[in-house]
mmCIF file of C-alpha atoms and ligand atoms in Angstrom:
data_model
loop_
_atom_site.group_PDB
_atom_site.id
_atom_site.type_symbol
_atom_site.label_atom_id
_atom_site.label_comp_id
_atom_site.label_asym_id
_atom_site.label_seq_id
_atom_site.Cartn_x
_atom_site.Cartn_y
_atom_site.Cartn_z
ATOM 1 C CA MET E 97 173.702 45.451 -78.604
ATOM 2 C CA THR E 98 173.615 47.852 -81.735
ATOM 3 C CA GLY E 99 174.256 51.613 -81.914
ATOM 4 C CA ALA E 100 171.428 53.548 -83.941
ATOM 5 C CA ARG E 101 171.190 57.115 -85.420
ATOM 6 C CA ILE E 102 168.588 58.882 -87.366
ATOM 7 C CA THR E 103 169.446 58.743 -91.429
ATOM 8 C CA GLY E 104 166.311 60.634 -92.276
ATOM 9 C CA TRP E 105 163.315 62.515 -91.485
ATOM 10 C CA GLY E 106 160.231 64.214 -92.241
ATOM 11 C CA THR E 107 156.879 66.123 -91.593
ATOM 12 C CA ALA E 108 153.137 66.584 -92.639
ATOM 13 C CA LEU E 109 151.083 69.428 -91.934
ATOM 14 C CA PRO E 110 147.415 70.005 -93.212
ATOM 15 C CA ASP E 111 146.331 72.492 -95.519
ATOM 16 C CA LYS E 112 143.771 74.051 -93.632
ATOM 17 C CA VAL E 113 145.113 77.022 -91.983
ATOM 18 C CA LEU E 114 143.029 78.416 -88.803
ATOM 19 C CA SER E 115 143.966 81.536 -87.183
ATOM 20 C CA ASN E 116 143.875 83.307 -83.997
ATOM 21 C CA VAL E 117 141.785 85.502 -85.983
ATOM 22 C CA ASP E 118 139.203 82.898 -87.291
ATOM 23 C CA LEU E 119 139.112 81.769 -83.605
ATOM 24 C CA GLU E 120 137.537 85.239 -82.454
ATOM 25 C CA SER E 121 134.470 84.724 -84.280
ATOM 26 C CA MET E 122 134.102 81.440 -82.664
ATOM 27 C CA MET E 123 134.208 82.006 -79.060
ATOM 28 C CA ASP E 124 135.319 84.795 -77.228
ATOM 29 C CA THR E 125 138.727 84.974 -76.898
ATOM 30 C CA SER E 126 141.374 88.071 -78.981
ATOM 31 C CA ASP E 127 144.199 86.835 -81.677
ATOM 32 C CA GLU E 128 146.031 89.580 -78.582
ATOM 33 C CA TRP E 129 145.200 87.118 -75.310
ATOM 34 C CA ILE E 130 146.285 83.866 -77.482
ATOM 35 C CA ARG E 131 149.553 85.182 -78.713
ATOM 36 C CA GLU E 132 150.109 86.310 -75.856
ATOM 37 C CA ARG E 133 149.529 83.978 -73.063
ATOM 38 C CA THR E 134 150.353 80.830 -75.819
ATOM 39 C CA GLY E 135 152.706 81.947 -78.402
ATOM 40 C CA ILE E 136 150.097 80.566 -80.882
ATOM 41 C CA SER E 137 149.289 82.380 -84.095
ATOM 42 C CA GLU E 138 147.503 80.065 -86.145
ATOM 43 C CA ARG E 139 147.206 76.328 -86.109
ATOM 44 C CA ARG E 140 146.660 73.537 -88.941
ATOM 45 C CA ILE E 141 143.902 71.408 -89.110
ATOM 46 C CA GLY E 142 142.025 68.071 -90.788
ATOM 47 C CA GLY E 143 142.770 64.950 -91.848
ATOM 48 C CA LEU E 144 143.478 61.803 -90.694
ATOM 49 C CA THR E 145 146.189 60.374 -88.151
ATOM 50 C CA SER E 146 146.352 57.662 -90.230
ATOM 51 C CA THR E 147 147.275 60.226 -93.576
ATOM 52 C CA LEU E 148 149.103 62.444 -91.716
ATOM 53 C CA ALA E 149 151.872 59.521 -90.458
ATOM 54 C CA ILE E 150 152.027 58.350 -94.184
ATOM 55 C CA GLU E 151 153.457 61.601 -95.654
ATOM 56 C CA ALA E 152 155.339 62.285 -92.621
ATOM 57 C CA GLY E 153 157.159 58.671 -92.886
ATOM 58 C CA GLN E 154 157.245 58.954 -96.822
ATOM 59 C CA GLN E 155 159.349 61.801 -96.881
ATOM 60 C CA ALA E 156 161.623 60.101 -93.821
ATOM 61 C CA ILE E 157 162.000 56.643 -95.829
ATOM 62 C CA GLU E 158 163.451 59.223 -98.623
ATOM 63 C CA ARG E 159 165.503 61.356 -97.124
ATOM 64 C CA ALA E 160 167.109 58.489 -95.866
ATOM 65 C CA GLY E 161 167.225 56.547 -98.698
ATOM 66 C CA VAL E 162 166.205 53.438 -97.566
ATOM 67 C CA ASP E 163 164.085 50.963 -99.403
ATOM 68 C CA PRO E 164 160.120 50.409 -97.794
ATOM 69 C CA ALA E 165 160.724 46.734 -98.017
ATOM 70 C CA SER E 166 163.681 46.892 -95.528
ATOM 71 C CA VAL E 167 162.022 48.857 -93.281
ATOM 72 C CA ASP E 168 162.306 46.396 -89.782
ATOM 73 C CA LEU E 169 159.516 48.223 -87.056
ATOM 74 C CA LEU E 170 157.044 50.731 -87.422
ATOM 75 C CA ILE E 171 156.565 52.868 -84.025
ATOM 76 C CA LEU E 172 153.535 55.166 -84.438
ATOM 77 C CA ALA E 173 152.961 57.454 -81.427
ATOM 78 C CA THR E 174 149.303 58.525 -81.082
ATOM 79 C CA SER E 175 146.570 58.790 -78.736
ATOM 80 C CA SER E 176 144.407 59.966 -81.812
ATOM 81 C CA ALA E 177 144.547 56.288 -83.715
ATOM 82 C CA ASP E 178 141.675 55.978 -87.215
ATOM 83 C CA GLN E 179 140.379 53.631 -84.939
ATOM 84 C CA ILE E 180 139.674 52.453 -81.710
ATOM 85 C CA MET E 181 140.770 48.578 -83.217
ATOM 86 C CA PRO E 182 143.053 48.433 -85.196
ATOM 87 C CA ALA E 183 145.787 50.276 -84.405
ATOM 88 C CA THR E 184 146.579 52.648 -87.232
ATOM 89 C CA GLY E 185 150.219 51.381 -87.120
ATOM 90 C CA PRO E 186 149.376 48.542 -89.461
ATOM 91 C CA THR E 187 147.540 51.050 -92.092
ATOM 92 C CA VAL E 188 150.350 53.402 -91.943
ATOM 93 C CA GLN E 189 153.312 50.229 -92.479
ATOM 94 C CA ASN E 190 150.908 49.108 -95.343
ATOM 95 C CA GLU E 191 150.368 51.920 -97.251
ATOM 96 C CA LEU E 192 154.384 52.463 -96.928
ATOM 97 C CA GLY E 193 154.757 49.527 -98.422
ATOM 98 C CA LEU E 194 156.590 48.627 -95.599
ATOM 99 C CA ASN E 195 157.147 43.948 -94.725
ATOM 100 C CA CYS E 196 157.190 44.245 -91.330
ATOM 101 C CA GLY E 197 155.497 44.761 -87.208
ATOM 102 C CA ALA E 198 153.995 48.149 -86.761
ATOM 103 C CA PHE E 199 151.923 49.132 -83.365
ATOM 104 C CA ASP E 200 150.614 52.710 -82.128
ATOM 105 C CA LEU E 201 151.790 53.505 -78.987
ATOM 106 C CA ASN E 202 150.005 56.256 -76.984
ATOM 107 C CA ALA E 203 151.503 58.700 -74.577
ATOM 108 C CA ALA E 204 149.624 61.437 -75.374
ATOM 109 C CA CYS E 205 152.102 64.757 -75.799
ATOM 110 C CA SER E 206 155.058 62.657 -74.736
ATOM 111 C CA GLY E 207 154.192 60.610 -77.541
ATOM 112 C CA PHE E 208 157.469 60.794 -79.870
ATOM 113 C CA VAL E 209 159.792 61.020 -77.233
ATOM 114 C CA TYR E 210 158.469 57.783 -75.884
ATOM 115 C CA GLY E 211 158.660 56.310 -79.537
ATOM 116 C CA LEU E 212 162.009 57.719 -79.736
ATOM 117 C CA ILE E 213 163.607 55.688 -76.791
ATOM 118 C CA ASN E 214 161.959 52.467 -77.786
ATOM 119 C CA GLY E 215 163.039 52.512 -81.228
ATOM 120 C CA PHE E 216 167.132 52.953 -80.043
ATOM 121 C CA GLY E 217 165.923 50.215 -77.730
ATOM 122 C CA MET E 218 164.655 47.621 -80.983
ATOM 123 C CA ALA E 219 167.451 48.465 -82.691
ATOM 124 C CA ALA E 220 170.113 47.797 -79.653
ATOM 125 C CA ILE E 221 168.290 44.272 -80.139
ATOM 126 C CA GLY E 222 168.737 43.981 -83.688
ATOM 127 C CA TYR E 223 165.867 46.150 -85.624
ATOM 128 C CA GLU E 224 167.979 47.340 -88.087
ATOM 129 C CA ARG E 225 165.788 50.252 -89.502
ATOM 130 C CA VAL E 226 162.988 51.229 -87.300
ATOM 131 C CA LEU E 227 160.692 53.827 -88.264
ATOM 132 C CA VAL E 228 159.408 56.251 -85.404
ATOM 133 C CA ILE E 229 155.925 58.309 -86.371
ATOM 134 C CA GLY E 230 154.319 60.877 -84.184
ATOM 135 C CA SER E 231 151.259 61.841 -85.601
ATOM 136 C CA ASP E 232 147.624 63.695 -84.080
ATOM 137 C CA ILE E 233 144.784 65.035 -85.085
ATOM 138 C CA LEU E 234 143.348 66.066 -81.516
ATOM 139 C CA THR E 235 141.503 69.322 -82.716
ATOM 140 C CA SER E 236 138.500 66.896 -83.723
ATOM 141 C CA TYR E 237 138.308 66.508 -80.748
ATOM 142 C CA LEU E 238 138.515 70.116 -79.336
ATOM 143 C CA ASP E 239 134.605 71.481 -77.720
ATOM 144 C CA PHE E 240 135.052 75.237 -79.968
ATOM 145 C CA ASP E 241 132.660 76.183 -77.137
ATOM 146 C CA ASP E 242 135.893 75.743 -74.870
ATOM 147 C CA ARG E 243 138.169 78.800 -75.229
ATOM 148 C CA GLY E 244 140.839 77.517 -72.388
ATOM 149 C CA THR E 245 141.618 74.601 -75.002
ATOM 150 C CA ALA E 246 140.394 75.058 -78.268
ATOM 151 C CA ILE E 247 142.824 77.711 -78.424
ATOM 152 C CA LEU E 248 145.887 75.456 -78.722
ATOM 153 C CA PHE E 249 146.014 72.564 -80.593
ATOM 154 C CA GLY E 250 146.711 71.678 -84.006
ATOM 155 C CA ASP E 251 147.237 68.921 -86.048
ATOM 156 C CA GLY E 252 150.295 67.286 -87.597
ATOM 157 C CA ALA E 253 153.031 64.767 -87.912
ATOM 158 C CA GLY E 254 156.500 64.544 -87.965
ATOM 159 C CA ALA E 255 158.856 60.942 -88.495
ATOM 160 C CA VAL E 256 162.602 59.547 -88.073
ATOM 161 C CA MET E 257 164.876 56.775 -89.602
ATOM 162 C CA LEU E 258 166.380 54.606 -86.975
ATOM 163 C CA GLU E 259 169.597 52.709 -88.876
ATOM 164 C CA PRO E 260 172.853 50.831 -87.521
ATOM 165 C CA ALA E 261 176.131 53.393 -86.316
ATOM 166 C CA GLU E 262 178.963 52.089 -84.791
ATOM 167 C CA THR E 263 178.139 53.432 -81.454
ATOM 168 C CA THR E 264 174.557 54.200 -80.055
ATOM 169 C CA THR E 265 173.718 58.505 -80.391
ATOM 170 C CA LEU E 266 171.990 58.413 -77.614
ATOM 171 C CA LEU E 267 173.720 59.491 -74.711
ATOM 172 C CA GLY E 268 171.219 59.774 -71.465
ATOM 173 C CA SER E 269 166.902 59.019 -71.634
ATOM 174 C CA ASP E 270 164.554 59.060 -69.074
ATOM 175 C CA LEU E 271 160.833 58.410 -68.831
ATOM 176 C CA GLY E 272 158.316 58.599 -66.806
ATOM 177 C CA SER E 273 154.266 58.457 -65.617
ATOM 178 C CA ASP E 274 152.121 59.482 -62.710
ATOM 179 C CA GLY E 275 148.529 58.365 -63.534
ATOM 180 C CA SER E 276 147.385 59.987 -59.945
ATOM 181 C CA THR E 277 147.335 63.317 -62.418
ATOM 182 C CA ARG E 278 145.117 61.519 -65.156
ATOM 183 C CA HIS E 279 142.199 63.502 -64.579
ATOM 184 C CA LEU E 280 143.863 66.798 -65.621
ATOM 185 C CA LEU E 281 143.934 66.250 -69.398
ATOM 186 C CA TYR E 282 141.950 63.495 -71.156
ATOM 187 C CA ILE E 283 139.316 62.607 -73.338
ATOM 188 C CA ASP E 284 136.770 60.009 -72.449
ATOM 189 C CA HIS E 285 135.370 57.762 -75.055
ATOM 190 C CA GLY E 286 133.321 59.811 -77.760
ATOM 191 C CA GLY E 287 133.751 63.385 -75.689
ATOM 192 C CA HIS E 288 135.655 66.298 -76.256
ATOM 193 C CA LEU E 289 139.688 67.034 -74.844
ATOM 194 C CA LYS E 290 139.067 68.191 -70.762
ATOM 195 C CA MET E 291 141.956 69.945 -69.636
ATOM 196 C CA LYS E 292 142.749 71.950 -65.576
ATOM 197 C CA GLY E 293 144.726 74.361 -68.027
ATOM 198 C CA LYS E 294 147.275 76.347 -64.904
ATOM 199 C CA GLU E 295 147.747 72.625 -63.146
ATOM 200 C CA VAL E 296 148.905 71.463 -66.463
ATOM 201 C CA PHE E 297 151.810 74.310 -67.008
ATOM 202 C CA ARG E 298 152.686 73.835 -63.646
ATOM 203 C CA HIS E 299 153.580 69.789 -63.395
ATOM 204 C CA ALA E 300 154.700 70.145 -66.956
ATOM 205 C CA VAL E 301 157.533 72.487 -66.152
ATOM 206 C CA ARG E 302 158.377 70.712 -62.905
ATOM 207 C CA ALA E 303 158.156 67.279 -65.220
ATOM 208 C CA MET E 304 160.638 68.603 -68.549
ATOM 209 C CA VAL E 305 162.627 70.369 -66.330
ATOM 210 C CA ASP E 306 163.608 67.360 -64.159
ATOM 211 C CA SER E 307 163.739 64.531 -66.731
ATOM 212 C CA CYS E 308 166.209 66.912 -68.732
ATOM 213 C CA GLN E 309 168.783 66.696 -65.677
ATOM 214 C CA LYS E 310 168.247 63.041 -65.382
ATOM 215 C CA SER E 311 169.017 62.484 -69.032
ATOM 216 C CA LEU E 312 172.044 65.163 -68.540
ATOM 217 C CA ASP E 313 173.160 63.736 -65.306
ATOM 218 C CA GLN E 314 173.048 59.744 -67.091
ATOM 219 C CA ALA E 315 175.267 61.115 -70.248
ATOM 220 C CA GLY E 316 177.179 62.877 -67.826
ATOM 221 C CA LEU E 317 176.789 66.523 -69.865
ATOM 222 C CA HIS E 318 176.374 69.873 -69.002
ATOM 223 C CA PRO E 319 173.328 72.558 -69.790
ATOM 224 C CA ASP E 320 176.301 74.799 -71.831
ATOM 225 C CA ASP E 321 176.386 71.794 -73.990
ATOM 226 C CA ILE E 322 173.181 70.912 -75.420
ATOM 227 C CA ALA E 323 173.380 72.804 -78.985
ATOM 228 C CA VAL E 324 169.749 72.644 -79.324
ATOM 229 C CA ILE E 325 166.480 71.656 -77.109
ATOM 230 C CA VAL E 326 163.918 70.489 -79.016
ATOM 231 C CA PRO E 327 160.562 70.252 -77.035
ATOM 232 C CA HIS E 328 157.436 69.580 -77.086
ATOM 233 C CA GLN E 329 155.320 72.511 -78.652
ATOM 234 C CA ALA E 330 152.572 73.260 -75.791
ATOM 235 C CA ASN E 331 152.777 77.091 -74.878
ATOM 236 C CA ILE E 332 155.913 79.783 -75.097
ATOM 237 C CA ARG E 333 155.197 80.451 -71.926
ATOM 238 C CA ILE E 334 156.004 76.383 -70.474
ATOM 239 C CA LEU E 335 159.417 76.271 -72.890
ATOM 240 C CA ASP E 336 160.446 80.343 -71.408
ATOM 241 C CA SER E 337 160.194 78.762 -68.012
ATOM 242 C CA ALA E 338 161.582 75.343 -68.546
ATOM 243 C CA CYS E 339 164.281 77.035 -70.622
ATOM 244 C CA ALA E 340 165.173 79.506 -67.969
ATOM 245 C CA LYS E 341 165.093 76.679 -65.031
ATOM 246 C CA LEU E 342 167.500 74.302 -66.922
ATOM 247 C CA GLY E 343 169.867 76.904 -67.600
ATOM 248 C CA ILE E 344 169.882 76.751 -71.250
ATOM 249 C CA PRO E 345 168.918 79.971 -73.502
ATOM 250 C CA ILE E 346 165.652 80.299 -75.136
ATOM 251 C CA GLU E 347 167.329 80.975 -78.320
ATOM 252 C CA LYS E 348 168.735 77.497 -78.872
ATOM 253 C CA ALA E 349 164.818 75.937 -78.310
ATOM 254 C CA ALA E 350 163.311 74.699 -81.875
ATOM 255 C CA LYS E 351 160.296 76.580 -82.309
ATOM 256 C CA VAL E 352 157.195 75.844 -84.273
ATOM 257 C CA LEU E 353 154.431 76.763 -81.725
ATOM 258 C CA ASP E 354 153.392 79.913 -83.803
ATOM 259 C CA ARG E 355 152.668 78.369 -86.933
ATOM 260 C CA THR E 356 150.914 75.186 -85.486
ATOM 261 C CA GLY E 357 149.568 74.945 -82.148
ATOM 262 C CA ASN E 358 150.510 71.912 -79.773
ATOM 263 C CA THR E 359 150.171 69.234 -82.631
ATOM 264 C CA SER E 360 150.480 66.453 -79.555
ATOM 265 C CA ALA E 361 153.422 63.437 -80.780
ATOM 266 C CA GLY E 362 153.809 65.674 -84.212
ATOM 267 C CA SER E 363 154.741 68.274 -82.393
ATOM 268 C CA VAL E 364 158.787 67.168 -81.096
ATOM 269 C CA PRO E 365 159.687 65.869 -84.651
ATOM 270 C CA LEU E 366 158.171 68.933 -86.112
ATOM 271 C CA ALA E 367 159.880 71.169 -84.616
ATOM 272 C CA LEU E 368 162.798 68.925 -85.414
ATOM 273 C CA ALA E 369 162.867 69.275 -88.988
ATOM 274 C CA ASP E 370 162.729 72.866 -88.672
ATOM 275 C CA ALA E 371 165.466 73.306 -86.722
ATOM 276 C CA LEU E 372 167.423 71.411 -89.257
ATOM 277 C CA ALA E 373 165.722 73.206 -91.965
ATOM 278 C CA LYS E 374 167.323 75.998 -90.559
ATOM 279 C CA ASP E 375 170.613 74.565 -89.893
ATOM 280 C CA TRP E 376 170.687 74.967 -86.514
ATOM 281 C CA ILE E 377 172.148 70.753 -85.598
ATOM 282 C CA LYS E 378 175.461 70.147 -86.875
ATOM 283 C CA PRO E 379 177.301 66.877 -87.055
ATOM 284 C CA GLY E 380 178.371 65.963 -83.473
ATOM 285 C CA ASP E 381 175.728 68.556 -81.505
ATOM 286 C CA ASN E 382 174.357 67.277 -78.498
ATOM 287 C CA VAL E 383 170.649 67.860 -79.361
ATOM 288 C CA LEU E 384 168.208 67.090 -76.270
ATOM 289 C CA PHE E 385 164.451 66.139 -77.052
ATOM 290 C CA THR E 386 161.549 66.224 -74.204
ATOM 291 C CA GLY E 387 158.060 66.324 -73.581
ATOM 292 C CA PHE E 388 155.042 65.932 -71.474
ATOM 293 C CA GLY E 389 151.248 65.347 -71.397
ATOM 294 C CA ALA E 390 148.574 63.804 -70.766
ATOM 295 C CA GLY E 391 148.821 60.555 -68.279
ATOM 296 C CA MET E 392 150.725 62.307 -67.221
ATOM 297 C CA THR E 393 153.390 60.977 -68.765
ATOM 298 C CA TRP E 394 157.119 63.058 -69.622
ATOM 299 C CA GLY E 395 160.386 62.105 -71.053
ATOM 300 C CA SER E 396 163.748 63.072 -72.290
ATOM 301 C CA ALA E 397 166.266 61.964 -74.260
ATOM 302 C CA ILE E 398 170.092 63.475 -75.845
ATOM 303 C CA ILE E 399 171.241 62.405 -79.103
ATOM 304 C CA ARG E 400 174.552 63.372 -80.431
ATOM 305 C CA TRP E 401 174.006 64.504 -84.291
ATOM 306 C CA ASP E 402 175.141 61.874 -86.836
ATOM 307 C CA ALA E 403 173.176 61.849 -89.789
HETATM 308 N N1 COA C 590 140.520 83.839 -74.619
HETATM 309 C C1 COA C 590 140.390 85.056 -73.520
HETATM 310 N N2 COA C 590 141.002 85.122 -72.374
HETATM 311 C C2 COA C 590 140.526 84.075 -71.705
HETATM 312 C C3 COA C 590 140.992 82.412 -72.442
HETATM 313 C C4 COA C 590 140.479 82.936 -74.257
HETATM 314 N N3 COA C 590 141.188 81.160 -74.817
HETATM 315 N N4 COA C 590 141.177 81.436 -71.882
HETATM 316 C C5 COA C 590 141.196 82.242 -70.383
HETATM 317 N N5 COA C 590 140.898 82.846 -70.560
HETATM 318 C C6 COA C 590 140.709 83.747 -69.660
HETATM 319 C C7 COA C 590 140.056 83.690 -68.311
HETATM 320 O O1 COA C 590 138.962 83.572 -68.425
HETATM 321 C C8 COA C 590 140.354 84.409 -67.146
HETATM 322 O O2 COA C 590 139.760 85.820 -67.475
HETATM 323 P P1 COA C 590 139.195 85.739 -65.560
HETATM 324 O O3 COA C 590 140.592 86.570 -64.873
HETATM 325 O O4 COA C 590 138.919 87.340 -66.002
HETATM 326 O O5 COA C 590 139.045 84.631 -64.653
HETATM 327 C C9 COA C 590 141.928 85.128 -67.907
HETATM 328 O O6 COA C 590 142.154 84.908 -69.083
HETATM 329 C C10 COA C 590 143.161 83.728 -67.041
HETATM 330 O O7 COA C 590 143.058 82.091 -67.171
HETATM 331 P P2 COA C 590 143.905 81.398 -66.897
HETATM 332 O O8 COA C 590 143.524 80.132 -66.932
HETATM 333 O O9 COA C 590 144.057 81.708 -65.881
HETATM 334 O O10 COA C 590 144.799 81.597 -68.016
HETATM 335 P P3 COA C 590 146.386 81.396 -68.381
HETATM 336 O O11 COA C 590 147.217 82.328 -68.361
HETATM 337 O O12 COA C 590 146.585 80.026 -67.136
HETATM 338 O O13 COA C 590 145.971 80.301 -69.555
HETATM 339 C C11 COA C 590 146.141 78.103 -70.484
HETATM 340 C C12 COA C 590 145.965 79.720 -69.948
HETATM 341 C C13 COA C 590 145.603 77.576 -70.751
HETATM 342 C C14 COA C 590 146.837 79.046 -72.020
HETATM 343 C C15 COA C 590 147.199 77.537 -69.695
HETATM 344 O O14 COA C 590 147.000 77.225 -68.334
HETATM 345 C C16 COA C 590 148.368 76.561 -70.393
HETATM 346 O O15 COA C 590 149.197 76.581 -71.643
HETATM 347 N N6 COA C 590 148.144 75.368 -69.560
HETATM 348 C C17 COA C 590 149.044 74.331 -70.042
HETATM 349 C C18 COA C 590 148.128 73.737 -71.404
HETATM 350 C C19 COA C 590 148.933 72.722 -72.036
HETATM 351 O O16 COA C 590 150.084 72.682 -72.335
HETATM 352 N N7 COA C 590 148.452 71.541 -72.370
HETATM 353 C C20 COA C 590 148.888 70.562 -73.237
HETATM 354 C C21 COA C 590 149.779 69.219 -72.333
HETATM 355 S S1 COA C 590 150.665 68.467 -73.442
#
């Protein structure tokens, strides 16, 4: 079995900013309400899942310093593929000049954590360079007459490159799903995003806390051993509550939510890149990734940083 580590990362956000103040003129809401109840001030909107994924993937390839032709696999986490068929992964593969298999993985907002763990699994059986991208444009599915959902989401993407390591840096992981709660958050073909916000909130906190605890147990670590937690960026109150229950100070949580809103599969790698840009993560640090989303799905992974 071959170990893997993250050697490169990248991000992409559309240029167009949609602020809370902009939303005030579109629906009955206020900047103050949105900031207090969600922690979001503005989000970026526009682009395609493929174009954002290509930009983020390109950066990850360049940062890792690898030849695109040497990449062995592309995993694209998304729930807003450019088309129903084909998957968007092959479009991204082609534009990046990769010569490998490519597929879409749909676990909604947990998609990047699912992709990351799958990437480590593929690396373990010999895929040497695995590019994992999370990219979504959920704003194109929003009903801007529904203030319960339209204020929350933004568009964006993030990517990481996995390459061989002497021992794996994935210390613990957990994935979960519960399809009996699929009615809480969904998009029908041709429809808008629908959500029961309060119930999603409750499930999200419980699922992330339980999952993180399982990953910590598997890794033989205590919450104090976590240097940085990189959670899915959905609502600052969800992050506050999950961190408090886990016993991890909120100051250790990577956060981009105020500027991006919930970018679905893009959110965890966007938050990771922000924490790295701020020099929060040092070699040897234990980094806890966690996400939850429609399905419901959830997951967590602990990586010892070795970039
Ligand atoms: N602006 C102003 N007022 C709003 C509003 C908005 N955008 N949205 C709701 N309200 C009002 C409600 O109508 C309600 O008014 P009332 O008391 O007069 O009936 C009041 O604010 C409280 O609404 P409620 O739905 O109880 O708010 P909340 O505190 O639960 O916040 C969410 C709503 C959606 C922000 C919150 O439930 C949430 O973030 N849930 C999780 C969603 C999520 O993370 N989804 C993605 C998962 S990947």
